[in-house]
mmCIF file of N, CA and C in Angstrom:
data_model
loop_
_atom_site.group_PDB
_atom_site.id
_atom_site.type_symbol
_atom_site.label_atom_id
_atom_site.label_comp_id
_atom_site.label_asym_id
_atom_site.label_seq_id
_atom_site.Cartn_x
_atom_site.Cartn_y
_atom_site.Cartn_z
ATOM 1 N N ASP I 1 -26.177 -52.990 0.514
ATOM 2 C CA ASP I 1 -27.452 -52.544 -0.158
ATOM 3 C C ASP I 1 -28.618 -53.409 -0.065
ATOM 4 N N VAL I 2 -29.629 -52.762 0.402
ATOM 5 C CA VAL I 2 -31.049 -53.648 0.499
ATOM 6 C C VAL I 2 -31.793 -53.249 -0.611
ATOM 7 N N ALA I 3 -32.447 -53.973 -1.518
ATOM 8 C CA ALA I 3 -33.656 -53.721 -2.256
ATOM 9 C C ALA I 3 -34.880 -53.479 -1.640
ATOM 10 N N VAL I 4 -35.036 -52.452 -0.782
ATOM 11 C CA VAL I 4 -36.049 -52.307 0.120
ATOM 12 C C VAL I 4 -36.253 -50.711 -0.028
ATOM 13 N N SER I 5 -37.259 -50.015 -0.376
ATOM 14 C CA SER I 5 -37.425 -48.673 -0.225
ATOM 15 C C SER I 5 -37.366 -47.786 1.118
ATOM 16 N N ASP I 6 -37.129 -46.495 1.074
ATOM 17 C CA ASP I 6 -36.957 -46.139 2.509
ATOM 18 C C ASP I 6 -38.556 -46.269 3.430
ATOM 19 N N GLU I 7 -39.296 -45.636 2.471
ATOM 20 C CA GLU I 7 -40.986 -46.119 3.410
ATOM 21 C C GLU I 7 -40.914 -47.547 3.959
ATOM 22 N N GLU I 8 -40.613 -48.443 3.084
ATOM 23 C CA GLU I 8 -40.692 -49.709 3.471
ATOM 24 C C GLU I 8 -39.698 -49.866 4.896
ATOM 25 N N MET I 9 -38.377 -49.790 4.854
ATOM 26 C CA MET I 9 -37.536 -49.888 6.053
ATOM 27 C C MET I 9 -37.935 -49.121 7.082
ATOM 28 N N ALA I 10 -38.510 -47.820 7.070
ATOM 29 C CA ALA I 10 -38.960 -47.202 7.903
ATOM 30 C C ALA I 10 -40.121 -47.763 8.752
ATOM 31 N N ARG I 11 -40.961 -48.367 7.919
ATOM 32 C CA ARG I 11 -42.103 -49.258 8.530
ATOM 33 C C ARG I 11 -41.705 -50.260 9.354
ATOM 34 N N ARG I 12 -40.820 -50.967 8.701
ATOM 35 C CA ARG I 12 -40.145 -52.359 9.381
ATOM 36 C C ARG I 12 -39.544 -51.943 10.616
ATOM 37 N N GLN I 13 -38.974 -50.792 10.679
ATOM 38 C CA GLN I 13 -38.287 -50.306 11.730
ATOM 39 C C GLN I 13 -38.990 -50.067 12.813
ATOM 40 N N ALA I 14 -40.271 -49.335 12.693
ATOM 41 C CA ALA I 14 -41.220 -48.695 13.622
ATOM 42 C C ALA I 14 -42.003 -50.011 14.216
ATOM 43 N N GLN I 15 -42.011 -51.273 13.435
ATOM 44 C CA GLN I 15 -42.752 -52.441 13.851
ATOM 45 C C GLN I 15 -41.701 -53.148 14.970
ATOM 46 N N TRP I 16 -40.387 -53.315 14.565
ATOM 47 C CA TRP I 16 -39.571 -53.866 15.221
ATOM 48 C C TRP I 16 -39.663 -53.784 16.617
ATOM 49 N N THR I 17 -39.584 -55.018 17.351
ATOM 50 C CA THR I 17 -39.475 -54.977 18.534
ATOM 51 C C THR I 17 -38.506 -55.979 19.261
ATOM 52 N N MET I 18 -37.621 -56.040 20.426
ATOM 53 C CA MET I 18 -36.574 -56.785 20.508
ATOM 54 C C MET I 18 -37.187 -58.247 21.159
ATOM 55 N N PRO I 19 -36.403 -58.979 20.538
ATOM 56 C CA PRO I 19 -37.047 -60.459 20.954
ATOM 57 C C PRO I 19 -36.732 -60.745 22.378
ATOM 58 N N PRO I 20 -37.368 -61.749 23.012
ATOM 59 C CA PRO I 20 -37.154 -62.005 24.362
ATOM 60 C C PRO I 20 -35.900 -62.827 24.761
ATOM 61 N N TYR I 21 -35.241 -62.255 25.886
ATOM 62 C CA TYR I 21 -34.096 -62.980 26.333
ATOM 63 C C TYR I 21 -34.243 -64.654 26.311
ATOM 64 N N LYS I 22 -32.973 -65.202 25.885
ATOM 65 C CA LYS I 22 -33.465 -66.731 26.120
ATOM 66 C C LYS I 22 -33.249 -67.139 27.480
ATOM 67 N N ALA I 23 -32.378 -66.486 28.428
ATOM 68 C CA ALA I 23 -32.424 -67.075 29.663
ATOM 69 C C ALA I 23 -33.503 -65.825 30.312
ATOM 70 N N THR I 24 -33.959 -66.415 31.488
ATOM 71 C CA THR I 24 -34.873 -65.382 32.306
ATOM 72 C C THR I 24 -34.175 -65.469 33.745
ATOM 73 N N ARG I 25 -33.084 -66.337 34.019
ATOM 74 C CA ARG I 25 -32.713 -66.374 35.521
ATOM 75 C C ARG I 25 -31.445 -67.099 35.573
ATOM 76 N N GLY I 26 -30.907 -66.931 36.597
ATOM 77 C CA GLY I 26 -29.213 -67.739 36.447
ATOM 78 C C GLY I 26 -28.471 -67.032 35.858
ATOM 79 N N THR I 27 -27.331 -67.228 36.050
ATOM 80 C CA THR I 27 -25.711 -67.018 35.528
ATOM 81 C C THR I 27 -25.765 -66.183 33.879
ATOM 82 N N LEU I 28 -26.630 -67.031 33.026
ATOM 83 C CA LEU I 28 -26.517 -66.544 32.013
ATOM 84 C C LEU I 28 -27.744 -64.960 31.705
ATOM 85 N N TYR I 29 -28.155 -65.221 32.705
ATOM 86 C CA TYR I 29 -29.438 -63.782 32.453
ATOM 87 C C TYR I 29 -28.505 -62.734 33.104
ATOM 88 N N LYS I 30 -27.748 -63.088 34.334
ATOM 89 C CA LYS I 30 -27.004 -61.913 34.715
ATOM 90 C C LYS I 30 -26.180 -61.192 33.933
ATOM 91 N N TYR I 31 -25.326 -62.202 32.878
ATOM 92 C CA TYR I 31 -24.398 -61.979 32.179
ATOM 93 C C TYR I 31 -25.576 -60.938 30.570
ATOM 94 N N ILE I 32 -26.285 -61.553 30.465
ATOM 95 C CA ILE I 32 -27.206 -61.037 29.301
ATOM 96 C C ILE I 32 -27.084 -59.438 29.842
ATOM 97 N N LYS I 33 -27.798 -59.289 31.059
ATOM 98 C CA LYS I 33 -28.201 -58.081 31.762
ATOM 99 C C LYS I 33 -27.045 -57.028 31.980
ATOM 100 N N SER I 34 -25.849 -57.497 32.113
ATOM 101 C CA SER I 34 -24.877 -56.872 32.481
ATOM 102 C C SER I 34 -23.591 -56.484 31.384
ATOM 103 N N VAL I 35 -23.564 -57.433 30.596
ATOM 104 C CA VAL I 35 -22.954 -57.291 29.314
ATOM 105 C C VAL I 35 -22.923 -56.043 28.205
ATOM 106 N N LYS I 36 -22.141 -55.471 27.742
ATOM 107 C CA LYS I 36 -22.172 -54.322 27.008
ATOM 108 C C LYS I 36 -21.706 -54.893 25.343
ATOM 109 N N ASN I 37 -22.111 -54.228 24.606
ATOM 110 C CA ASN I 37 -22.015 -54.825 23.119
ATOM 111 C C ASN I 37 -20.749 -54.490 22.563
ATOM 112 N N ALA I 38 -19.800 -55.051 21.467
ATOM 113 C CA ALA I 38 -18.704 -55.024 21.222
ATOM 114 C C ALA I 38 -18.264 -53.577 20.704
ATOM 115 N N SER I 39 -19.265 -52.503 20.460
ATOM 116 C CA SER I 39 -18.708 -51.378 20.071
ATOM 117 C C SER I 39 -18.310 -50.724 21.429
ATOM 118 N N GLU I 40 -18.719 -50.939 22.274
ATOM 119 C CA GLU I 40 -18.591 -50.488 23.763
ATOM 120 C C GLU I 40 -17.548 -51.255 24.793
ATOM 121 N N GLY I 41 -16.932 -52.239 23.951
ATOM 122 C CA GLY I 41 -15.830 -52.766 24.736
ATOM 123 C C GLY I 41 -16.108 -53.939 25.683
ATOM 124 N N CYS I 42 -17.611 -54.711 25.310
ATOM 125 C CA CYS I 42 -17.894 -55.655 26.071
ATOM 126 C C CYS I 42 -17.477 -55.702 27.638
ATOM 127 N N VAL I 43 -17.505 -54.631 28.248
ATOM 128 C CA VAL I 43 -17.074 -54.382 29.491
ATOM 129 C C VAL I 43 -18.446 -55.220 30.602
ATOM 130 N N THR I 44 -17.767 -55.975 31.488
ATOM 131 C CA THR I 44 -19.136 -56.471 32.386
ATOM 132 C C THR I 44 -19.066 -55.848 33.988
ATOM 133 N N ASP I 45 -18.093 -54.998 34.129
ATOM 134 C CA ASP I 45 -17.736 -54.739 35.791
ATOM 135 C C ASP I 45 -17.943 -52.940 35.586
ATOM 136 N N GLU I 46 -18.612 -52.466 34.958
ATOM 137 C CA GLU I 46 -18.881 -51.033 35.467
ATOM 138 C C GLU I 46 -19.978 -50.845 36.241
#
């Protein structure tokens, strides 16, 4: 539970932007771009 109104939550979601990647090249960048999230199995070879 959060003590934030639905309107405030909608406003925050509308303003949210994805933060920049911590790596912009190299092996870590390739990993960041290719791995899926845990709910999809973290697969990297598709």
